[in-house]
Amino acid sequence: MLEYLNHFKIIESLIIIIIVVFLKVMITNSLRKIRIKFGFQKARVIIINRIITFILYSTTIVIIAFIWGVDEKQLLVYISSFLTILGIAFFAQWSILSNITAGLILYINYPVKIGDSITVLEKDNNVSGEIRDIGAFFITLKTKEGELITMPNAMILQKNIRYFPE
């Protein structure tokens, strides 16, 4: 009887994995079509695809854990403990959390995008360059001299910016 249940769990797990792979392919193709139709930048679609993939795989792991008999209470304790530790780590490094949040804002809802030329207006020293990358913590600018400058995302949101869209 136990052997039959294990075979059944293996089959269920394989079915879930096949469904997830199929969904992943469909989502990737849909995002590619949306990018072409609406003219979104490839880098943004890649990031969105990574976020969706992370959520999809996390959900798959939880579903397979339930199939194999993980108790809901044990899983809830593990997840809440992990989130508590993560929250304490972010609270200890508040600037990191603000840079991640600023990176999301810059990426999703800000007038500048990768490829635009900007000038960060400061009192003593203005910094000009083309946006090469908007990461989780830093924005990377390439100056006319070919130098790469990284600036914290939170700083970009706090300063006045002059930009020249393409």
Coordinates of N, CA, C and O in Angstrom, one line a residue:
M1 N 0.8 -1.2 0.0 CA 0.0 0.0 0.0 C 0.9 1.3 0.0 O 0.6 2.2 -0.7
L2 N 1.9 1.3 0.8 CA 2.8 2.4 0.9 C 3.5 2.6 -0.4 O 3.7 3.8 -0.9
E3 N 3.9 1.5 -1.1 CA 4.6 1.7 -2.4 C 3.6 2.3 -3.4 O 4.0 3.1 -4.2
Y4 N 2.4 1.9 -3.4 CA 1.4 2.5 -4.3 C 1.2 4.0 -4.1 O 1.2 4.7 -5.0
L5 N 1.2 4.4 -2.8 CA 1.1 5.8 -2.5 C 2.3 6.6 -2.9 O 2.1 7.7 -3.4
N6 N 3.5 6.0 -2.8 CA 4.7 6.7 -3.3 C 4.7 6.9 -4.8 O 5.1 7.9 -5.3
H7 N 4.2 5.8 -5.5 CA 4.1 5.9 -7.0 C 3.1 7.0 -7.4 O 3.3 7.8 -8.3
F8 N 2.0 7.1 -6.6 CA 1.0 8.1 -6.9 C 1.6 9.5 -6.6 O 1.3 10.4 -7.4
K9 N 2.3 9.7 -5.6 CA 2.9 11.0 -5.3 C 3.9 11.4 -6.3 O 4.0 12.5 -6.7
I10 N 4.7 10.4 -6.8 CA 5.7 10.7 -7.9 C 4.9 11.1 -9.2 O 5.3 12.1 -9.8
I11 N 3.9 10.4 -9.5 CA 3.1 10.8 -10.7 C 2.5 12.2 -10.5 O 2.6 13.0 -11.5
E12 N 1.9 12.5 -9.4 CA 1.4 13.8 -9.1 C 2.4 14.9 -9.2 O 2.2 15.9 -9.8
S13 N 3.6 14.6 -8.7 CA 4.7 15.6 -8.7 C 5.1 15.8 -10.1 O 5.4 17.0 -10.5
L14 N 5.3 14.8 -10.9 CA 5.7 14.9 -12.3 C 4.6 15.7 -13.1 O 5.0 16.5 -14.0
I15 N 3.4 15.5 -12.9 CA 2.3 16.2 -13.5 C 2.4 17.7 -13.2 O 2.3 18.5 -14.1
I16 N 2.6 18.0 -11.9 CA 2.8 19.4 -11.5 C 4.0 20.0 -12.2 O 3.9 21.2 -12.7
I17 N 5.1 19.3 -12.3 CA 6.3 19.9 -12.9 C 6.0 20.1 -14.4 O 6.4 21.1 -15.0
I18 N 5.4 19.2 -15.1 CA 5.1 19.3 -16.5 C 4.1 20.5 -16.7 O 4.4 21.3 -17.7
I19 N 3.2 20.7 -15.9 CA 2.3 21.9 -16.0 C 3.0 23.2 -15.8 O 2.8 24.1 -16.5
V20 N 3.9 23.2 -14.8 CA 4.7 24.4 -14.6 C 5.6 24.7 -15.8 O 5.8 25.9 -16.2
V21 N 6.3 23.7 -16.3 CA 7.1 23.9 -17.5 C 6.3 24.5 -18.7 O 6.7 25.4 -19.3
F22 N 5.1 23.9 -18.9 CA 4.2 24.4 -19.9 C 3.8 25.8 -19.7 O 3.8 26.6 -20.6
L23 N 3.5 26.1 -18.4 CA 3.1 27.5 -18.1 C 4.3 28.5 -18.3 O 4.1 29.6 -18.8
K24 N 5.5 28.1 -17.9 CA 6.6 28.9 -18.1 C 6.9 29.2 -19.5 O 7.2 30.4 -19.9
V25 N 6.7 28.2 -20.4 CA 6.9 28.4 -21.9 C 5.8 29.4 -22.4 O 6.1 30.3 -23.1
M26 N 4.6 29.2 -22.0 CA 3.5 30.1 -22.4 C 3.7 31.5 -21.9 O 3.5 32.4 -22.7
I27 N 4.1 31.7 -20.7 CA 4.3 33.0 -20.1 C 5.5 33.7 -20.9 O 5.4 34.9 -21.2
T28 N 6.6 33.0 -21.1 CA 7.7 33.6 -21.8 C 7.3 34.0 -23.2 O 7.6 35.1 -23.7
N29 N 6.6 33.2 -23.9 CA 6.1 33.5 -25.3 C 5.1 34.7 -25.3 O 5.2 35.6 -26.1
S30 N 4.3 34.7 -24.3 CA 3.3 35.8 -24.2 C 4.0 37.1 -23.9 O 3.7 38.2 -24.5
L31 N 5.0 37.1 -23.0 CA 5.8 38.3 -22.7 C 6.5 38.8 -23.9 O 6.7 40.0 -24.1
R32 N 7.1 37.9 -24.7 CA 7.8 38.3 -25.9 C 6.8 39.0 -26.9 O 7.1 40.0 -27.5
K33 N 5.6 38.4 -27.0 CA 4.6 39.0 -27.9 C 4.2 40.4 -27.4 O 4.0 41.3 -28.2
I34 N 4.0 40.5 -26.1 CA 3.6 41.8 -25.5 C 4.7 42.8 -25.7 O 4.4 44.0 -26.0
R35 N 6.0 42.4 -25.5 CA 7.1 43.3 -25.7 C 7.1 43.9 -27.2 O 7.3 45.1 -27.4
I36 N 6.9 43.0 -28.1 CA 6.9 43.4 -29.5 C 5.7 44.3 -29.8 O 5.9 45.3 -30.5
K37 N 4.6 43.9 -29.3 CA 3.3 44.7 -29.6 C 3.4 46.1 -29.1 O 3.0 47.0 -29.7
F38 N 3.8 46.2 -27.8 CA 3.8 47.5 -27.1 C 5.1 48.2 -27.1 O 5.2 49.3 -26.6
G39 N 6.2 47.6 -27.6 CA 7.5 48.2 -27.7 C 8.2 48.4 -26.4 O 9.0 49.3 -26.2
F40 N 8.0 47.4 -25.5 CA 8.7 47.5 -24.2 C 10.1 47.1 -24.4 O 10.5 46.4 -25.3
Q41 N 11.0 47.6 -23.5 CA 12.4 47.3 -23.6 C 12.6 45.8 -23.2 O 11.9 45.3 -22.3
K42 N 13.5 45.2 -23.8 CA 13.8 43.8 -23.6 C 14.3 43.5 -22.1 O 13.9 42.5 -21.5
A43 N 15.1 44.4 -21.6 CA 15.5 44.3 -20.2 C 14.4 44.2 -19.2 O 14.4 43.5 -18.3
R44 N 13.4 45.1 -19.4 CA 12.2 45.1 -18.5 C 11.4 43.8 -18.6 O 11.0 43.3 -17.6
V45 N 11.3 43.3 -19.8 CA 10.5 42.0 -19.9 C 11.3 40.9 -19.3 O 10.7 40.0 -18.7
I46 N 12.6 40.9 -19.4 CA 13.4 39.9 -18.8 C 13.2 39.9 -17.2 O 13.1 38.8 -16.6
I47 N 13.3 41.1 -16.7 CA 13.1 41.2 -15.2 C 11.7 40.7 -14.8 O 11.5 40.0 -13.8
I48 N 10.7 41.1 -15.5 CA 9.3 40.7 -15.2 C 9.2 39.1 -15.4 O 8.6 38.5 -14.5
N49 N 9.8 38.6 -16.4 CA 9.9 37.1 -16.6 C 10.5 36.4 -15.4 O 10.1 35.4 -14.9
R50 N 11.6 37.0 -14.9 CA 12.3 36.4 -13.7 C 11.4 36.5 -12.5 O 11.4 35.5 -11.7
I51 N 10.7 37.6 -12.3 CA 9.8 37.7 -11.1 C 8.7 36.6 -11.2 O 8.4 35.9 -10.2
I52 N 8.1 36.5 -12.4 CA 7.0 35.6 -12.6 C 7.5 34.1 -12.4 O 6.9 33.3 -11.8
T53 N 8.7 33.9 -12.9 CA 9.3 32.5 -12.8 C 9.6 32.2 -11.3 O 9.3 31.1 -10.9
F54 N 10.1 33.2 -10.5 CA 10.3 33.0 -9.1 C 9.0 32.6 -8.4 O 9.0 31.7 -7.6
I55 N 8.0 33.4 -8.7 CA 6.7 33.1 -8.0 C 6.2 31.7 -8.4 O 5.7 31.0 -7.6
L56 N 6.3 31.4 -9.7 CA 5.8 30.1 -10.2 C 6.5 29.0 -9.6 O 5.9 28.0 -9.1
Y57 N 7.9 29.0 -9.5 CA 8.6 28.0 -8.9 C 8.4 27.9 -7.4 O 8.4 26.7 -6.9
S58 N 8.3 29.0 -6.7 CA 8.0 28.9 -5.3 C 6.7 28.3 -5.0 O 6.5 27.4 -4.1
T59 N 5.7 28.6 -5.8 CA 4.3 28.0 -5.7 C 4.4 26.5 -6.0 O 3.8 25.7 -5.3
T60 N 5.2 26.1 -7.0 CA 5.4 24.7 -7.3 C 6.0 23.9 -6.1 O 5.6 22.8 -5.8
I61 N 7.0 24.5 -5.5 CA 7.7 23.9 -4.4 C 6.7 23.6 -3.2 O 6.7 22.6 -2.6
V62 N 5.9 24.6 -3.0 CA 4.9 24.5 -1.9 C 3.9 23.4 -2.2 O 3.5 22.6 -1.4
I63 N 3.4 23.4 -3.5 CA 2.4 22.4 -3.9 C 3.0 21.0 -3.8 O 2.4 20.0 -3.2
I64 N 4.2 20.8 -4.2 CA 4.9 19.5 -4.2 C 5.1 19.1 -2.7 O 5.0 17.9 -2.3
A65 N 5.5 20.1 -1.9 CA 5.6 19.8 -0.4 C 4.3 19.3 0.2 O 4.4 18.3 1.0
F66 N 3.2 19.9 -0.2 CA 1.9 19.4 0.3 C 1.6 18.0 -0.3 O 1.1 17.2 0.5
I67 N 2.0 17.7 -1.5 CA 1.7 16.4 -2.1 C 2.5 15.3 -1.3 O 2.0 14.2 -1.0
W68 N 3.7 15.6 -0.9 CA 4.5 14.7 -0.1 C 4.3 14.7 1.4 O 5.0 14.0 2.1
G69 N 3.3 15.4 1.8 CA 2.8 15.3 3.2 C 3.4 16.3 4.2 O 3.4 16.0 5.4
V70 N 4.0 17.4 3.7 CA 4.5 18.4 4.7 C 3.2 19.0 5.4 O 2.3 19.4 4.7
D71 N 3.3 19.1 6.7 CA 2.2 19.6 7.5 C 2.1 21.1 7.2 O 3.1 21.8 7.2
E72 N 0.9 21.6 7.1 CA 0.7 23.0 6.8 C 1.3 23.9 8.0 O 1.8 25.0 7.7
K73 N 1.1 23.4 9.2 CA 1.6 24.2 10.3 C 3.1 24.3 10.3 O 3.7 25.4 10.6
Q74 N 3.8 23.2 10.0 CA 5.3 23.2 9.9 C 5.7 24.2 8.8 O 6.7 24.9 9.0
L75 N 5.1 24.1 7.7 CA 5.4 25.0 6.6 C 5.2 26.5 6.9 O 6.0 27.3 6.7
L76 N 4.1 26.7 7.6 CA 3.8 28.1 8.0 C 4.8 28.6 9.0 O 5.2 29.8 9.0
V77 N 5.2 27.8 10.0 CA 6.2 28.2 10.9 C 7.6 28.5 10.2 O 8.2 29.5 10.5
Y78 N 7.9 27.6 9.3 CA 9.2 27.8 8.5 C 9.1 29.2 7.8 O 10.1 30.0 7.8
I79 N 8.0 29.4 7.0 CA 7.9 30.6 6.2 C 7.9 31.8 7.1 O 8.6 32.8 6.8
S80 N 7.1 31.8 8.2 CA 7.1 33.0 9.1 C 8.5 33.2 9.8 O 8.8 34.4 9.9
S81 N 9.2 32.2 10.1 CA 10.5 32.4 10.7 C 11.5 33.0 9.7 O 12.2 33.9 10.0
F82 N 11.4 32.5 8.4 CA 12.2 33.0 7.4 C 11.9 34.5 7.1 O 12.8 35.3 7.0
L83 N 10.6 34.8 7.1 CA 10.3 36.2 6.8 C 10.7 37.1 8.0 O 11.0 38.3 7.8
T84 N 10.6 36.6 9.2 CA 11.0 37.4 10.4 C 12.5 37.7 10.3 O 12.9 38.8 10.5
I85 N 13.3 36.7 10.0 CA 14.7 36.9 9.9 C 15.1 37.9 8.8 O 15.9 38.8 8.9
L86 N 14.4 37.7 7.7 CA 14.6 38.6 6.5 C 14.2 40.1 6.9 O 14.9 41.0 6.6
G87 N 13.1 40.2 7.6 CA 12.6 41.5 8.1 C 13.6 42.2 9.0 O 13.9 43.4 8.9
I88 N 14.2 41.4 9.9 CA 15.2 42.0 10.9 C 16.4 42.4 10.1 O 17.0 43.4 10.3
A89 N 16.8 41.5 9.1 CA 18.0 41.9 8.3 C 17.8 43.2 7.5 O 18.7 44.0 7.5
F90 N 16.6 43.3 7.0 CA 16.3 44.5 6.2 C 16.2 45.8 7.1 O 16.6 46.9 6.8
F91 N 15.7 45.6 8.3 CA 15.6 46.7 9.3 C 17.0 47.1 9.7 O 17.3 48.3 9.8
A92 N 17.9 46.2 9.9 CA 19.3 46.5 10.2 C 20.0 47.2 9.1 O 20.9 48.0 9.3
Q93 N 19.6 46.9 7.9 CA 20.2 47.6 6.7 C 19.2 48.4 6.0 O 18.8 48.1 4.8
W94 N 18.6 49.4 6.6 CA 17.5 50.1 6.1 C 17.8 50.7 4.7 O 17.0 50.8 3.8
S95 N 19.1 51.1 4.5 CA 19.5 51.8 3.3 C 19.4 50.8 2.1 O 19.0 51.1 1.0
I96 N 19.6 49.5 2.4 CA 19.5 48.5 1.4 C 18.1 48.3 1.0 O 17.7 48.3 -0.2
L97 N 17.2 48.3 1.9 CA 15.7 48.2 1.6 C 15.3 49.4 0.8 O 14.5 49.3 -0.1
S98 N 15.7 50.6 1.2 CA 15.3 51.8 0.5 C 15.8 51.8 -1.0 O 15.2 52.2 -1.9
N99 N 17.0 51.2 -1.2 CA 17.6 51.1 -2.5 C 16.8 50.1 -3.4 O 16.6 50.3 -4.6
I100 N 16.4 49.0 -2.8 CA 15.6 48.0 -3.5 C 14.3 48.6 -3.9 O 13.8 48.5 -5.1
T101 N 13.6 49.3 -3.0 CA 12.3 49.9 -3.3 C 12.5 51.0 -4.3 O 11.7 51.1 -5.3
A102 N 13.5 51.8 -4.2 CA 13.8 52.9 -5.2 C 14.1 52.2 -6.6 O 13.7 52.8 -7.6
G103 N 14.8 51.1 -6.6 CA 15.1 50.4 -7.8 C 13.8 50.0 -8.5 O 13.6 50.1 -9.7
L104 N 12.8 49.5 -7.7 CA 11.5 49.1 -8.3 C 10.8 50.3 -8.9 O 10.2 50.2 -9.9
I105 N 10.8 51.4 -8.1 CA 10.1 52.6 -8.6 C 10.8 53.1 -9.8 O 10.1 53.5 -10.8
L106 N 12.1 53.2 -9.9 CA 12.8 53.6 -11.1 C 12.5 52.7 -12.3 O 12.4 53.2 -13.4
Y107 N 12.4 51.5 -12.0 CA 12.3 50.5 -13.1 C 10.8 50.6 -13.7 O 10.6 50.5 -14.9
I108 N 9.9 50.7 -12.8 CA 8.5 50.6 -13.2 C 7.8 51.9 -13.5 O 7.2 52.1 -14.6
N109 N 8.0 52.9 -12.7 CA 7.2 54.1 -12.8 C 8.1 55.4 -12.7 O 7.9 56.2 -11.8
Y110 N 9.0 55.5 -13.6 CA 9.9 56.7 -13.6 C 10.1 57.1 -15.0 O 10.2 56.3 -15.9
P111 N 10.2 58.4 -15.3 CA 10.3 58.8 -16.7 C 11.6 58.4 -17.4 O 11.6 58.4 -18.6
V112 N 12.6 58.1 -16.7 CA 13.9 57.6 -17.4 C 13.9 56.1 -17.6 O 13.3 55.4 -16.8
K113 N 14.6 55.7 -18.6 CA 14.7 54.3 -18.8 C 16.1 54.0 -19.3 O 16.9 54.9 -19.6
I114 N 16.5 52.7 -19.5 CA 17.8 52.3 -19.9 C 18.0 52.9 -21.3 O 17.1 52.8 -22.2
G115 N 19.1 53.6 -21.5 CA 19.5 54.2 -22.8 C 19.3 55.7 -22.8 O 19.8 56.4 -23.7
D116 N 18.5 56.3 -21.8 CA 18.4 57.7 -21.7 C 19.6 58.4 -21.2 O 20.3 57.8 -20.4
S117 N 19.9 59.6 -21.6 CA 21.0 60.4 -21.0 C 20.4 61.3 -19.9 O 19.4 61.9 -20.1
I118 N 21.0 61.3 -18.8 CA 20.6 62.1 -17.6 C 21.7 62.9 -17.0 O 22.9 62.5 -17.2
T119 N 21.3 63.9 -16.3 CA 22.3 64.6 -15.5 C 21.7 64.7 -14.1 O 20.6 65.2 -13.9
V120 N 22.4 64.2 -13.1 CA 22.0 64.3 -11.7 C 22.5 65.6 -11.2 O 23.7 65.9 -11.1
L121 N 21.6 66.5 -10.8 CA 21.9 67.8 -10.4 C 22.2 67.9 -8.9 O 21.3 67.6 -8.1
E122 N 23.4 68.2 -8.6 CA 23.9 68.4 -7.2 C 24.4 69.8 -7.0 O 24.6 70.5 -8.0
K123 N 24.6 70.2 -5.8 CA 25.1 71.5 -5.5 C 26.5 71.8 -6.1 O 26.7 72.7 -6.8
D124 N 27.4 70.9 -5.9 CA 28.8 71.1 -6.3 C 29.2 70.4 -7.5 O 30.0 70.9 -8.3
N125 N 28.7 69.2 -7.8 CA 29.2 68.4 -8.9 C 28.0 67.7 -9.5 O 27.4 66.8 -9.0
N126 N 27.7 68.1 -10.8 CA 26.7 67.4 -11.5 C 27.3 66.1 -12.2 O 28.4 66.2 -12.6
V127 N 26.5 65.1 -12.2 CA 27.0 63.8 -12.8 C 26.1 63.6 -14.1 O 24.9 63.5 -13.9
S128 N 26.7 63.4 -15.2 CA 26.0 63.2 -16.5 C 26.4 61.8 -17.1 O 27.6 61.4 -16.9
G129 N 25.5 61.2 -17.7 CA 25.8 59.9 -18.4 C 24.6 59.3 -19.0 O 23.4 59.7 -18.7
E130 N 24.8 58.2 -19.7 CA 23.7 57.4 -20.2 C 23.4 56.3 -19.3 O 24.3 55.6 -18.8
I131 N 22.1 56.0 -19.0 CA 21.7 54.9 -18.1 C 22.0 53.6 -18.9 O 21.5 53.3 -19.9
R132 N 22.9 52.8 -18.2 CA 23.2 51.5 -18.8 C 22.5 50.3 -18.1 O 22.2 49.3 -18.8
D133 N 22.2 50.5 -16.8 CA 21.5 49.5 -16.1 C 20.8 50.0 -14.9 O 21.3 51.0 -14.3
I134 N 19.6 49.5 -14.6 CA 18.9 49.8 -13.4 C 18.8 48.5 -12.6 O 18.0 47.6 -13.0
G135 N 19.6 48.3 -11.6 CA 19.7 47.1 -10.8 C 18.8 47.2 -9.6 O 18.1 48.2 -9.3
A136 N 19.0 46.2 -8.7 CA 18.2 46.2 -7.4 C 18.7 47.3 -6.5 O 18.0 47.8 -5.7
F137 N 20.0 47.6 -6.5 CA 20.6 48.5 -5.6 C 21.2 49.8 -6.2 O 21.2 50.8 -5.6
F138 N 21.7 49.6 -7.4 CA 22.4 50.8 -8.0 C 21.9 51.0 -9.5 O 21.4 50.1 -10.1
I139 N 22.1 52.2 -9.9 CA 21.9 52.6 -11.3 C 23.3 52.8 -11.9 O 24.1 53.4 -11.2
T140 N 23.5 52.4 -13.1 CA 24.9 52.5 -13.7 C 24.8 53.5 -14.8 O 23.9 53.3 -15.7
L141 N 25.6 54.5 -14.8 CA 25.7 55.5 -15.8 C 27.0 55.4 -16.6 O 28.1 55.1 -16.0
K142 N 27.0 55.6 -17.9 CA 28.2 55.6 -18.7 C 28.4 57.1 -19.1 O 27.6 57.6 -19.8
T143 N 29.6 57.7 -18.7 CA 29.9 59.0 -19.1 C 30.3 59.1 -20.5 O 30.6 58.1 -21.2
K144 N 30.5 60.4 -21.0 CA 31.0 60.6 -22.4 C 32.4 60.1 -22.5 O 32.9 59.8 -23.6
E145 N 33.2 60.1 -21.4 CA 34.5 59.7 -21.4 C 34.6 58.1 -21.3 O 35.7 57.6 -21.3
G146 N 33.5 57.4 -21.2 CA 33.5 56.0 -21.2 C 33.6 55.4 -19.8 O 33.7 54.2 -19.6
E147 N 33.6 56.2 -18.7 CA 33.6 55.7 -17.4 C 32.2 55.2 -17.0 O 31.2 55.7 -17.4
L148 N 32.2 54.2 -16.1 CA 31.0 53.7 -15.6 C 30.9 54.2 -14.2 O 31.8 54.0 -13.3
I149 N 29.8 54.8 -13.8 CA 29.5 55.3 -12.5 C 28.3 54.7 -12.0 O 27.3 54.6 -12.6
T150 N 28.4 54.1 -10.7 CA 27.2 53.6 -10.1 C 26.8 54.5 -9.0 O 27.6 55.1 -8.3
M151 N 25.4 54.7 -8.9 CA 24.8 55.5 -7.9 C 23.7 54.7 -7.2 O 23.0 54.0 -7.9
P152 N 23.6 54.9 -5.9 CA 22.5 54.2 -5.2 C 21.1 54.7 -5.8 O 20.9 55.9 -6.1
N153 N 20.2 53.8 -5.9 CA 18.9 54.1 -6.5 C 18.1 55.1 -5.6 O 17.5 56.0 -6.2
A154 N 18.3 55.1 -4.3 CA 17.6 56.0 -3.5 C 18.1 57.4 -3.7 O 17.3 58.4 -3.7
M155 N 19.4 57.6 -4.1 CA 19.9 58.9 -4.3 C 19.3 59.4 -5.6 O 19.1 60.7 -5.7
I156 N 19.1 58.6 -6.6 CA 18.5 59.1 -7.9 C 17.1 59.6 -7.6 O 16.7 60.6 -8.2
L157 N 16.4 59.0 -6.8 CA 15.0 59.4 -6.5 C 15.0 60.7 -5.7 O 14.1 61.5 -5.8
Q158 N 16.0 61.0 -4.9 CA 16.1 62.1 -4.0 C 16.6 63.4 -4.7 O 16.4 64.5 -4.2
K159 N 17.4 63.2 -5.8 CA 18.0 64.3 -6.5 C 17.1 64.8 -7.6 O 16.3 64.0 -8.2
N160 N 17.4 66.0 -8.0 CA 16.8 66.5 -9.3 C 17.5 65.9 -10.5 O 18.7 65.9 -10.5
I161 N 16.8 65.5 -11.5 CA 17.3 64.9 -12.6 C 16.9 65.7 -13.9 O 15.8 66.1 -14.0
R162 N 17.9 65.9 -14.7 CA 17.6 66.5 -16.1 C 17.9 65.3 -17.0 O 18.9 64.7 -17.0
Y163 N 16.8 65.0 -17.8 CA 17.0 63.8 -18.7 C 16.7 64.2 -20.1 O 15.9 65.1 -20.4
F164 N 17.3 63.5 -21.0 CA 17.1 63.7 -22.5 C 16.7 62.3 -23.1 O 17.5 61.5 -23.4
P165 N 15.4 62.1 -23.2 CA 14.9 60.8 -23.7 C 15.3 60.6 -25.1 O 15.5 61.5 -25.9
E166 N 15.4 59.3 -25.5 CA 15.8 59.0 -26.9 C 14.6 59.2 -27.8 O 13.5 59.1 -27.5

